[in-house]
């Protein structure tokens, strides 16, 4: 089917593109969906100097290399916005804004994050009219102007210095006491020595002022409570990021209170066949290199999941013979003895069925799917349909098994 894939990746940033490279190389039919330009927020990064093998490269150029690499392995790309998902079935459903439905055996969530809004008066109204969130995108429009930067982390200070290449003056509004920034020491020292940069300490911005364009900002001193107005023509907000996971709220996916997705070492979420990578997952470091590592890990995990899924479908659900699906504990001697006895009965007494053994420690998803609470448990399946179930250590005689098998 044209709309069916082995692997669907939602998001085309470094995590998603890395996953695509590994998925394509593994001969998985792989699709990358992105609602914007492939590359994500990295496209707004003017200069990258810490990605291995590239001492200096722009974000857009690096992402072009990632995409080109993925395309050599036959990865498909689709521009569109995912608005709804259904991860409850074996084939995962992804629904785009215009109603198109796509199916995948596994899905990797690489939808990243977006700038946090302060939601102060004037911010939304004047967005694009002097209010901005991306220095690489918009700094050149403020040639010779006075600009305010809100924030004191790495992004705020480094982007502020870039804005200063165009602006006449850059004033940084900082919540902390004088001399305290949240960025790295090297950037802080460079900013303090920059002739075009000034700082207003212990302060926050309360309102963006202007009719059709930004004309000033209202600033409140956190210690004195006094407010003042500062004339400017532009305001850049760098006050953190929020994960782009809103469309997943009703998916059954576990998320923390901020909307970030917790995962295992294999990037697995709480849902079978669903993985989360990059800036939308709970993690310590959000960099291009760590995102790429996430993508590689998830794609390899997804490949193995798909292999197991295909094998289970072929050996169990599509088997012409009846199947004894045995859930057991490989670390328990009694459970192992039960498995051996069952296999012996099948071999000696000719039950004419297939025995498929699953260790619940490594096949938790299948154990949950079949509501297995205790081990050993044997399910008698006929073309995938459960017709009998046996729980406990009692090994039935071949006559009993033949009756159950029909």
PDB file of C-alpha atoms in Angstrom, residues 71-370:
ATOM      1  CA  UNK A  71      18.141  10.022   0.474  1.00  0.00           C
ATOM      2  CA  UNK A  72      20.999   7.779  -0.690  1.00  0.00           C
ATOM      3  CA  UNK A  73      19.274   4.962   1.253  1.00  0.00           C
ATOM      4  CA  UNK A  74      15.890   5.556  -0.360  1.00  0.00           C
ATOM      5  CA  UNK A  75      14.261   7.450   2.507  1.00  0.00           C
ATOM      6  CA  UNK A  76      11.082   9.314   1.501  1.00  0.00           C
ATOM      7  CA  UNK A  77      10.233  12.831   2.703  1.00  0.00           C
ATOM      8  CA  UNK A  78       6.780  14.338   3.099  1.00  0.00           C
ATOM      9  CA  UNK A  79       5.886  17.890   4.087  1.00  0.00           C
ATOM     10  CA  UNK A  80       2.861  17.898   6.358  1.00  0.00           C
ATOM     11  CA  UNK A  81       1.633  18.472   9.896  1.00  0.00           C
ATOM     12  CA  UNK A  82       0.601  15.524  12.057  1.00  0.00           C
ATOM     13  CA  UNK A  83      -2.559  16.364  14.000  1.00  0.00           C
ATOM     14  CA  UNK A  84      -3.633  12.976  15.336  1.00  0.00           C
ATOM     15  CA  UNK A  85      -2.238   9.513  16.006  1.00  0.00           C
ATOM     16  CA  UNK A  86      -3.576   6.069  16.875  1.00  0.00           C
ATOM     17  CA  UNK A  87      -0.937   3.815  18.392  1.00  0.00           C
ATOM     18  CA  UNK A  88      -3.360   1.198  19.762  1.00  0.00           C
ATOM     19  CA  UNK A  89      -3.050  -1.302  16.914  1.00  0.00           C
ATOM     20  CA  UNK A  90      -0.186  -3.325  15.475  1.00  0.00           C
ATOM     21  CA  UNK A  91      -0.030  -0.869  12.578  1.00  0.00           C
ATOM     22  CA  UNK A  92       0.349   2.638  13.953  1.00  0.00           C
ATOM     23  CA  UNK A  93      -1.778   5.335  12.357  1.00  0.00           C
ATOM     24  CA  UNK A  94      -0.573   8.876  11.720  1.00  0.00           C
ATOM     25  CA  UNK A  95      -3.107  11.440  10.471  1.00  0.00           C
ATOM     26  CA  UNK A  96      -2.055  14.637   8.685  1.00  0.00           C
ATOM     27  CA  UNK A  97      -3.791  18.005   8.839  1.00  0.00           C
ATOM     28  CA  UNK A  98      -5.589  17.537   5.519  1.00  0.00           C
ATOM     29  CA  UNK A  99      -6.883  14.119   6.566  1.00  0.00           C
ATOM     30  CA  UNK A 100      -4.357  11.844   4.882  1.00  0.00           C
ATOM     31  CA  UNK A 101      -3.703   8.692   6.902  1.00  0.00           C
ATOM     32  CA  UNK A 102      -0.378   6.872   7.007  1.00  0.00           C
ATOM     33  CA  UNK A 103       0.378   3.486   8.564  1.00  0.00           C
ATOM     34  CA  UNK A 104       3.672   2.317  10.047  1.00  0.00           C
ATOM     35  CA  UNK A 105       4.897  -0.743  11.899  1.00  0.00           C
ATOM     36  CA  UNK A 106       6.970   1.557  14.121  1.00  0.00           C
ATOM     37  CA  UNK A 107       7.009   5.305  14.712  1.00  0.00           C
ATOM     38  CA  UNK A 108       9.853   7.525  15.895  1.00  0.00           C
ATOM     39  CA  UNK A 109       8.816  10.840  17.438  1.00  0.00           C
ATOM     40  CA  UNK A 110      11.417  13.471  16.579  1.00  0.00           C
ATOM     41  CA  UNK A 111       9.168  16.524  16.613  1.00  0.00           C
ATOM     42  CA  UNK A 112      11.583  18.641  18.660  1.00  0.00           C
ATOM     43  CA  UNK A 113      10.683  21.772  20.583  1.00  0.00           C
ATOM     44  CA  UNK A 114       9.780  25.392  19.931  1.00  0.00           C
ATOM     45  CA  UNK A 115      10.448  28.740  21.612  1.00  0.00           C
ATOM     46  CA  UNK A 116       8.605  29.359  24.858  1.00  0.00           C
ATOM     47  CA  UNK A 117       6.304  32.379  24.814  1.00  0.00           C
ATOM     48  CA  UNK A 118       6.076  34.728  27.793  1.00  0.00           C
ATOM     49  CA  UNK A 119       2.543  35.659  26.707  1.00  0.00           C
ATOM     50  CA  UNK A 120       2.970  39.226  27.891  1.00  0.00           C
ATOM     51  CA  UNK A 121       0.919  42.074  26.389  1.00  0.00           C
ATOM     52  CA  UNK A 122       2.099  42.963  22.906  1.00  0.00           C
ATOM     53  CA  UNK A 123       4.175  39.829  22.342  1.00  0.00           C
ATOM     54  CA  UNK A 124       1.802  37.949  20.051  1.00  0.00           C
ATOM     55  CA  UNK A 125       0.287  41.068  18.510  1.00  0.00           C
ATOM     56  CA  UNK A 126       3.684  42.382  17.381  1.00  0.00           C
ATOM     57  CA  UNK A 127       5.218  39.051  16.396  1.00  0.00           C
ATOM     58  CA  UNK A 128       6.862  39.628  13.036  1.00  0.00           C
ATOM     59  CA  UNK A 129       6.561  43.379  13.589  1.00  0.00           C
ATOM     60  CA  UNK A 130       9.665  43.629  15.745  1.00  0.00           C
ATOM     61  CA  UNK A 131       9.075  40.661  18.066  1.00  0.00           C
ATOM     62  CA  UNK A 132      11.300  37.734  17.032  1.00  0.00           C
ATOM     63  CA  UNK A 133      12.656  34.418  18.299  1.00  0.00           C
ATOM     64  CA  UNK A 134      15.373  33.583  15.775  1.00  0.00           C
ATOM     65  CA  UNK A 135      18.430  35.775  15.360  1.00  0.00           C
ATOM     66  CA  UNK A 136      19.672  33.963  12.261  1.00  0.00           C
ATOM     67  CA  UNK A 137      16.294  34.484  10.626  1.00  0.00           C
ATOM     68  CA  UNK A 138      15.634  38.090  11.580  1.00  0.00           C
ATOM     69  CA  UNK A 139      18.738  39.917  12.845  1.00  0.00           C
ATOM     70  CA  UNK A 140      19.505  41.511   9.484  1.00  0.00           C
ATOM     71  CA  UNK A 141      16.152  43.338   9.578  1.00  0.00           C
ATOM     72  CA  UNK A 142      17.391  45.409  12.524  1.00  0.00           C
ATOM     73  CA  UNK A 143      20.374  47.031  10.826  1.00  0.00           C
ATOM     74  CA  UNK A 144      21.250  50.166  12.822  1.00  0.00           C
ATOM     75  CA  UNK A 145      18.393  49.690  15.322  1.00  0.00           C
ATOM     76  CA  UNK A 146      18.278  49.303  19.076  1.00  0.00           C
ATOM     77  CA  UNK A 147      17.279  45.776  20.086  1.00  0.00           C
ATOM     78  CA  UNK A 148      16.312  44.121  23.371  1.00  0.00           C
ATOM     79  CA  UNK A 149      17.189  40.491  24.132  1.00  0.00           C
ATOM     80  CA  UNK A 150      15.241  38.664  26.828  1.00  0.00           C
ATOM     81  CA  UNK A 151      17.107  35.769  28.464  1.00  0.00           C
ATOM     82  CA  UNK A 152      20.597  34.946  29.719  1.00  0.00           C
ATOM     83  CA  UNK A 153      21.299  31.361  28.630  1.00  0.00           C
ATOM     84  CA  UNK A 154      23.684  30.211  25.910  1.00  0.00           C
ATOM     85  CA  UNK A 155      21.167  30.842  23.151  1.00  0.00           C
ATOM     86  CA  UNK A 156      20.282  34.347  24.370  1.00  0.00           C
ATOM     87  CA  UNK A 157      23.851  35.550  24.791  1.00  0.00           C
ATOM     88  CA  UNK A 158      25.285  33.944  21.650  1.00  0.00           C
ATOM     89  CA  UNK A 159      22.364  35.083  19.513  1.00  0.00           C
ATOM     90  CA  UNK A 160      22.602  38.528  21.123  1.00  0.00           C
ATOM     91  CA  UNK A 161      26.186  38.858  19.924  1.00  0.00           C
ATOM     92  CA  UNK A 162      25.093  37.844  16.443  1.00  0.00           C
ATOM     93  CA  UNK A 163      22.309  40.461  16.493  1.00  0.00           C
ATOM     94  CA  UNK A 164      24.936  43.039  17.517  1.00  0.00           C
ATOM     95  CA  UNK A 165      26.581  42.590  14.115  1.00  0.00           C
ATOM     96  CA  UNK A 166      23.575  44.408  12.650  1.00  0.00           C
ATOM     97  CA  UNK A 167      22.015  46.431  15.477  1.00  0.00           C
ATOM     98  CA  UNK A 168      23.371  49.697  16.847  1.00  0.00           C
ATOM     99  CA  UNK A 169      22.893  48.480  20.421  1.00  0.00           C
ATOM    100  CA  UNK A 170      21.713  45.265  22.106  1.00  0.00           C
ATOM    101  CA  UNK A 171      20.314  45.461  25.634  1.00  0.00           C
ATOM    102  CA  UNK A 172      19.953  42.165  27.507  1.00  0.00           C
ATOM    103  CA  UNK A 173      17.274  41.901  30.221  1.00  0.00           C
ATOM    104  CA  UNK A 174      18.515  39.553  32.961  1.00  0.00           C
ATOM    105  CA  UNK A 175      16.593  38.159  35.947  1.00  0.00           C
ATOM    106  CA  UNK A 176      19.738  37.677  38.052  1.00  0.00           C
ATOM    107  CA  UNK A 177      22.039  39.940  40.046  1.00  0.00           C
ATOM    108  CA  UNK A 178      24.714  41.884  38.209  1.00  0.00           C
ATOM    109  CA  UNK A 179      27.363  39.708  36.575  1.00  0.00           C
ATOM    110  CA  UNK A 180      25.344  36.471  36.712  1.00  0.00           C
ATOM    111  CA  UNK A 181      24.371  34.857  33.415  1.00  0.00           C
ATOM    112  CA  UNK A 182      23.113  31.339  32.710  1.00  0.00           C
ATOM    113  CA  UNK A 183      25.377  30.848  29.706  1.00  0.00           C
ATOM    114  CA  UNK A 184      28.848  29.320  29.445  1.00  0.00           C
ATOM    115  CA  UNK A 185      31.776  31.362  30.771  1.00  0.00           C
ATOM    116  CA  UNK A 186      33.404  31.956  27.396  1.00  0.00           C
ATOM    117  CA  UNK A 187      30.255  33.490  25.906  1.00  0.00           C
ATOM    118  CA  UNK A 188      29.649  35.544  29.056  1.00  0.00           C
ATOM    119  CA  UNK A 189      33.146  37.034  28.918  1.00  0.00           C
ATOM    120  CA  UNK A 190      32.790  37.873  25.243  1.00  0.00           C
ATOM    121  CA  UNK A 191      29.399  39.503  25.849  1.00  0.00           C
ATOM    122  CA  UNK A 192      30.634  41.600  28.769  1.00  0.00           C
ATOM    123  CA  UNK A 193      33.472  42.898  26.592  1.00  0.00           C
ATOM    124  CA  UNK A 194      31.265  43.548  23.560  1.00  0.00           C
ATOM    125  CA  UNK A 195      31.085  47.261  22.796  1.00  0.00           C
ATOM    126  CA  UNK A 196      27.485  47.083  21.543  1.00  0.00           C
ATOM    127  CA  UNK A 197      26.021  45.024  24.391  1.00  0.00           C
ATOM    128  CA  UNK A 198      24.534  46.342  27.626  1.00  0.00           C
ATOM    129  CA  UNK A 199      22.763  44.592  30.500  1.00  0.00           C
ATOM    130  CA  UNK A 200      19.841  45.448  32.744  1.00  0.00           C
ATOM    131  CA  UNK A 201      20.015  43.282  35.882  1.00  0.00           C
ATOM    132  CA  UNK A 202      17.360  41.983  38.331  1.00  0.00           C
ATOM    133  CA  UNK A 203      14.663  42.771  35.801  1.00  0.00           C
ATOM    134  CA  UNK A 204      11.941  41.308  33.659  1.00  0.00           C
ATOM    135  CA  UNK A 205       9.961  42.561  30.703  1.00  0.00           C
ATOM    136  CA  UNK A 206       6.251  43.200  31.320  1.00  0.00           C
ATOM    137  CA  UNK A 207       4.984  44.502  27.990  1.00  0.00           C
ATOM    138  CA  UNK A 208       5.999  45.115  24.410  1.00  0.00           C
ATOM    139  CA  UNK A 209       4.851  48.570  23.346  1.00  0.00           C
ATOM    140  CA  UNK A 210       3.967  49.854  19.898  1.00  0.00           C
ATOM    141  CA  UNK A 211       1.056  50.300  17.513  1.00  0.00           C
ATOM    142  CA  UNK A 212       2.057  48.661  14.244  1.00  0.00           C
ATOM    143  CA  UNK A 213       5.703  47.965  15.104  1.00  0.00           C
ATOM    144  CA  UNK A 214       7.752  47.579  18.283  1.00  0.00           C
ATOM    145  CA  UNK A 215       8.544  50.980  19.741  1.00  0.00           C
ATOM    146  CA  UNK A 216       9.590  50.196  23.317  1.00  0.00           C
ATOM    147  CA  UNK A 217       9.391  47.685  26.169  1.00  0.00           C
ATOM    148  CA  UNK A 218       8.162  48.090  29.727  1.00  0.00           C
ATOM    149  CA  UNK A 219      10.686  46.746  32.242  1.00  0.00           C
ATOM    150  CA  UNK A 220      10.138  45.983  35.934  1.00  0.00           C
ATOM    151  CA  UNK A 221      12.970  45.809  38.466  1.00  0.00           C
ATOM    152  CA  UNK A 222      12.407  42.685  40.570  1.00  0.00           C
ATOM    153  CA  UNK A 223      14.011  44.176  43.686  1.00  0.00           C
ATOM    154  CA  UNK A 224      12.502  47.658  43.724  1.00  0.00           C
ATOM    155  CA  UNK A 225       9.283  46.916  41.854  1.00  0.00           C
ATOM    156  CA  UNK A 226       9.779  50.081  39.791  1.00  0.00           C
ATOM    157  CA  UNK A 227       8.904  50.050  36.100  1.00  0.00           C
ATOM    158  CA  UNK A 228      10.499  51.923  33.247  1.00  0.00           C
ATOM    159  CA  UNK A 229      10.271  52.104  29.482  1.00  0.00           C
ATOM    160  CA  UNK A 230      13.159  51.430  27.120  1.00  0.00           C
ATOM    161  CA  UNK A 231      12.929  52.583  23.523  1.00  0.00           C
ATOM    162  CA  UNK A 232      13.780  49.934  20.942  1.00  0.00           C
ATOM    163  CA  UNK A 233      12.781  48.678  17.506  1.00  0.00           C
ATOM    164  CA  UNK A 234      13.083  44.952  18.131  1.00  0.00           C
ATOM    165  CA  UNK A 235      12.667  42.374  20.912  1.00  0.00           C
ATOM    166  CA  UNK A 236      14.174  38.887  20.719  1.00  0.00           C
ATOM    167  CA  UNK A 237      12.879  36.318  23.217  1.00  0.00           C
ATOM    168  CA  UNK A 238      15.190  33.470  24.270  1.00  0.00           C
ATOM    169  CA  UNK A 239      13.514  32.152  27.425  1.00  0.00           C
ATOM    170  CA  UNK A 240      13.582  28.423  26.886  1.00  0.00           C
ATOM    171  CA  UNK A 241      11.854  25.830  24.789  1.00  0.00           C
ATOM    172  CA  UNK A 242       8.718  23.700  25.007  1.00  0.00           C
ATOM    173  CA  UNK A 243       8.340  20.248  23.404  1.00  0.00           C
ATOM    174  CA  UNK A 244       6.199  20.048  20.279  1.00  0.00           C
ATOM    175  CA  UNK A 245       4.113  17.185  21.649  1.00  0.00           C
ATOM    176  CA  UNK A 246       0.667  18.773  21.878  1.00  0.00           C
ATOM    177  CA  UNK A 247      -0.737  16.536  19.130  1.00  0.00           C
ATOM    178  CA  UNK A 248       0.119  13.479  21.271  1.00  0.00           C
ATOM    179  CA  UNK A 249      -2.042  14.383  24.275  1.00  0.00           C
ATOM    180  CA  UNK A 250      -4.677  11.689  23.590  1.00  0.00           C
ATOM    181  CA  UNK A 251      -2.299   9.046  22.245  1.00  0.00           C
ATOM    182  CA  UNK A 252      -1.798   7.113  25.468  1.00  0.00           C
ATOM    183  CA  UNK A 253       1.847   8.159  25.438  1.00  0.00           C
ATOM    184  CA  UNK A 254       3.437   8.848  28.814  1.00  0.00           C
ATOM    185  CA  UNK A 255       4.734  12.417  29.163  1.00  0.00           C
ATOM    186  CA  UNK A 256       5.966  14.501  32.080  1.00  0.00           C
ATOM    187  CA  UNK A 257       4.173  17.640  33.250  1.00  0.00           C
ATOM    188  CA  UNK A 258       6.117  19.763  30.757  1.00  0.00           C
ATOM    189  CA  UNK A 259       5.214  17.544  27.820  1.00  0.00           C
ATOM    190  CA  UNK A 260       8.585  15.788  27.441  1.00  0.00           C
ATOM    191  CA  UNK A 261       8.558  12.035  26.754  1.00  0.00           C
ATOM    192  CA  UNK A 262      10.477   9.657  29.071  1.00  0.00           C
ATOM    193  CA  UNK A 263      12.240   6.789  27.289  1.00  0.00           C
ATOM    194  CA  UNK A 264      14.442   3.764  27.965  1.00  0.00           C
ATOM    195  CA  UNK A 265      18.052   3.389  26.821  1.00  0.00           C
ATOM    196  CA  UNK A 266      16.661   2.080  23.525  1.00  0.00           C
ATOM    197  CA  UNK A 267      14.517   5.264  23.169  1.00  0.00           C
ATOM    198  CA  UNK A 268      11.380   3.174  23.800  1.00  0.00           C
ATOM    199  CA  UNK A 269       8.299   4.923  25.135  1.00  0.00           C
ATOM    200  CA  UNK A 270       5.597   3.222  27.199  1.00  0.00           C
ATOM    201  CA  UNK A 271       3.898   2.144  23.939  1.00  0.00           C
ATOM    202  CA  UNK A 272       5.184  -0.786  21.897  1.00  0.00           C
ATOM    203  CA  UNK A 273       6.777   0.277  18.623  1.00  0.00           C
ATOM    204  CA  UNK A 274       6.837   3.980  19.530  1.00  0.00           C
ATOM    205  CA  UNK A 275      10.164   5.722  20.144  1.00  0.00           C
ATOM    206  CA  UNK A 276      11.075   9.295  21.096  1.00  0.00           C
ATOM    207  CA  UNK A 277      14.328  11.064  20.222  1.00  0.00           C
ATOM    208  CA  UNK A 278      15.937  14.487  20.328  1.00  0.00           C
ATOM    209  CA  UNK A 279      14.505  17.575  21.961  1.00  0.00           C
ATOM    210  CA  UNK A 280      11.034  16.153  22.627  1.00  0.00           C
ATOM    211  CA  UNK A 281      12.299  13.508  25.046  1.00  0.00           C
ATOM    212  CA  UNK A 282      13.474  13.749  28.631  1.00  0.00           C
ATOM    213  CA  UNK A 283      17.249  14.140  28.429  1.00  0.00           C
ATOM    214  CA  UNK A 284      20.277  15.912  29.861  1.00  0.00           C
ATOM    215  CA  UNK A 285      21.958  17.348  26.751  1.00  0.00           C
ATOM    216  CA  UNK A 286      20.150  18.919  23.801  1.00  0.00           C
ATOM    217  CA  UNK A 287      22.743  19.225  21.047  1.00  0.00           C
ATOM    218  CA  UNK A 288      22.987  18.111  17.418  1.00  0.00           C
ATOM    219  CA  UNK A 289      25.429  15.340  18.283  1.00  0.00           C
ATOM    220  CA  UNK A 290      23.272  13.905  21.079  1.00  0.00           C
ATOM    221  CA  UNK A 291      20.155  14.135  18.898  1.00  0.00           C
ATOM    222  CA  UNK A 292      21.922  12.186  16.154  1.00  0.00           C
ATOM    223  CA  UNK A 293      22.858   9.506  18.688  1.00  0.00           C
ATOM    224  CA  UNK A 294      19.248   9.272  19.821  1.00  0.00           C
ATOM    225  CA  UNK A 295      18.084   8.770  16.257  1.00  0.00           C
ATOM    226  CA  UNK A 296      20.585   6.003  15.569  1.00  0.00           C
ATOM    227  CA  UNK A 297      19.628   4.154  18.757  1.00  0.00           C
ATOM    228  CA  UNK A 298      15.891   4.403  18.087  1.00  0.00           C
ATOM    229  CA  UNK A 299      16.184   3.244  14.481  1.00  0.00           C
ATOM    230  CA  UNK A 300      18.181   0.154  15.460  1.00  0.00           C
ATOM    231  CA  UNK A 301      15.672  -0.629  18.231  1.00  0.00           C
ATOM    232  CA  UNK A 302      12.784  -0.104  15.785  1.00  0.00           C
ATOM    233  CA  UNK A 303      14.435  -2.379  13.223  1.00  0.00           C
ATOM    234  CA  UNK A 304      14.651  -5.199  15.762  1.00  0.00           C
ATOM    235  CA  UNK A 305      11.083  -4.578  16.903  1.00  0.00           C
ATOM    236  CA  UNK A 306       9.847  -4.792  13.305  1.00  0.00           C
ATOM    237  CA  UNK A 307      11.839  -7.983  12.706  1.00  0.00           C
ATOM    238  CA  UNK A 308      10.255  -9.563  15.788  1.00  0.00           C
ATOM    239  CA  UNK A 309       6.824  -8.296  14.768  1.00  0.00           C
ATOM    240  CA  UNK A 310       7.158  -9.745  11.262  1.00  0.00           C
ATOM    241  CA  UNK A 311       8.435 -13.042  12.660  1.00  0.00           C
ATOM    242  CA  UNK A 312       5.545 -13.241  15.137  1.00  0.00           C
ATOM    243  CA  UNK A 313       3.005 -12.501  12.412  1.00  0.00           C
ATOM    244  CA  UNK A 314       4.497 -15.135  10.137  1.00  0.00           C
ATOM    245  CA  UNK A 315       5.152 -17.865  12.715  1.00  0.00           C
ATOM    246  CA  UNK A 316       2.135 -17.350  14.944  1.00  0.00           C
ATOM    247  CA  UNK A 317      -0.708 -15.281  13.527  1.00  0.00           C
ATOM    248  CA  UNK A 318      -0.454 -16.666   9.979  1.00  0.00           C
ATOM    249  CA  UNK A 319       0.489 -20.228  10.898  1.00  0.00           C
ATOM    250  CA  UNK A 320      -1.544 -22.933   9.141  1.00  0.00           C
ATOM    251  CA  UNK A 321      -1.043 -25.167  12.158  1.00  0.00           C
ATOM    252  CA  UNK A 322      -2.495 -24.457  15.550  1.00  0.00           C
ATOM    253  CA  UNK A 323       0.004 -22.733  17.835  1.00  0.00           C
ATOM    254  CA  UNK A 324       0.775 -23.302  21.495  1.00  0.00           C
ATOM    255  CA  UNK A 325       1.980 -19.855  22.535  1.00  0.00           C
ATOM    256  CA  UNK A 326       3.933 -20.367  25.736  1.00  0.00           C
ATOM    257  CA  UNK A 327       4.804 -17.458  28.017  1.00  0.00           C
ATOM    258  CA  UNK A 328       7.472 -18.489  30.514  1.00  0.00           C
ATOM    259  CA  UNK A 329      10.248 -17.151  32.743  1.00  0.00           C
ATOM    260  CA  UNK A 330      13.709 -18.110  31.502  1.00  0.00           C
ATOM    261  CA  UNK A 331      15.163 -17.446  34.964  1.00  0.00           C
ATOM    262  CA  UNK A 332      12.802 -19.855  36.746  1.00  0.00           C
ATOM    263  CA  UNK A 333      13.684 -23.553  36.777  1.00  0.00           C
ATOM    264  CA  UNK A 334      10.102 -24.730  37.219  1.00  0.00           C
ATOM    265  CA  UNK A 335       9.002 -22.591  34.282  1.00  0.00           C
ATOM    266  CA  UNK A 336      11.846 -23.982  32.167  1.00  0.00           C
ATOM    267  CA  UNK A 337      10.901 -27.554  33.142  1.00  0.00           C
ATOM    268  CA  UNK A 338       7.316 -26.892  32.035  1.00  0.00           C
ATOM    269  CA  UNK A 339       8.565 -25.710  28.666  1.00  0.00           C
ATOM    270  CA  UNK A 340      10.750 -28.798  28.250  1.00  0.00           C
ATOM    271  CA  UNK A 341       7.895 -31.144  29.188  1.00  0.00           C
ATOM    272  CA  UNK A 342       5.515 -29.453  26.739  1.00  0.00           C
ATOM    273  CA  UNK A 343       8.034 -29.693  23.899  1.00  0.00           C
ATOM    274  CA  UNK A 344       8.624 -33.354  24.744  1.00  0.00           C
ATOM    275  CA  UNK A 345       4.902 -34.158  24.550  1.00  0.00           C
ATOM    276  CA  UNK A 346       4.635 -32.403  21.203  1.00  0.00           C
ATOM    277  CA  UNK A 347       7.640 -34.270  19.847  1.00  0.00           C
ATOM    278  CA  UNK A 348       6.729 -37.744  21.128  1.00  0.00           C
ATOM    279  CA  UNK A 349       2.965 -37.757  20.863  1.00  0.00           C
ATOM    280  CA  UNK A 350       2.562 -35.876  17.609  1.00  0.00           C
ATOM    281  CA  UNK A 351       0.250 -33.075  18.654  1.00  0.00           C
ATOM    282  CA  UNK A 352       0.737 -31.655  15.166  1.00  0.00           C
ATOM    283  CA  UNK A 353       1.044 -28.080  16.375  1.00  0.00           C
ATOM    284  CA  UNK A 354       3.688 -25.414  16.585  1.00  0.00           C
ATOM    285  CA  UNK A 355       5.116 -24.352  19.949  1.00  0.00           C
ATOM    286  CA  UNK A 356       6.313 -20.755  20.198  1.00  0.00           C
ATOM    287  CA  UNK A 357       8.000 -19.870  23.486  1.00  0.00           C
ATOM    288  CA  UNK A 358       8.232 -16.269  24.715  1.00  0.00           C
ATOM    289  CA  UNK A 359      10.248 -15.171  27.734  1.00  0.00           C
ATOM    290  CA  UNK A 360       8.128 -12.527  29.474  1.00  0.00           C
ATOM    291  CA  UNK A 361      11.271 -10.661  30.559  1.00  0.00           C
ATOM    292  CA  UNK A 362      12.064  -9.771  26.949  1.00  0.00           C
ATOM    293  CA  UNK A 363       8.556  -9.918  25.458  1.00  0.00           C
ATOM    294  CA  UNK A 364       6.699  -7.700  27.906  1.00  0.00           C
ATOM    295  CA  UNK A 365       4.678  -6.040  25.171  1.00  0.00           C
ATOM    296  CA  UNK A 366       3.283  -9.341  23.911  1.00  0.00           C
ATOM    297  CA  UNK A 367       2.588 -10.479  27.472  1.00  0.00           C
ATOM    298  CA  UNK A 368       0.576  -7.290  27.992  1.00  0.00           C
ATOM    299  CA  UNK A 369      -1.187  -7.690  24.659  1.00  0.00           C
ATOM    300  CA  UNK A 370      -2.416 -11.164  25.647  1.00  0.00           C
TER     301      UNK A 370
END
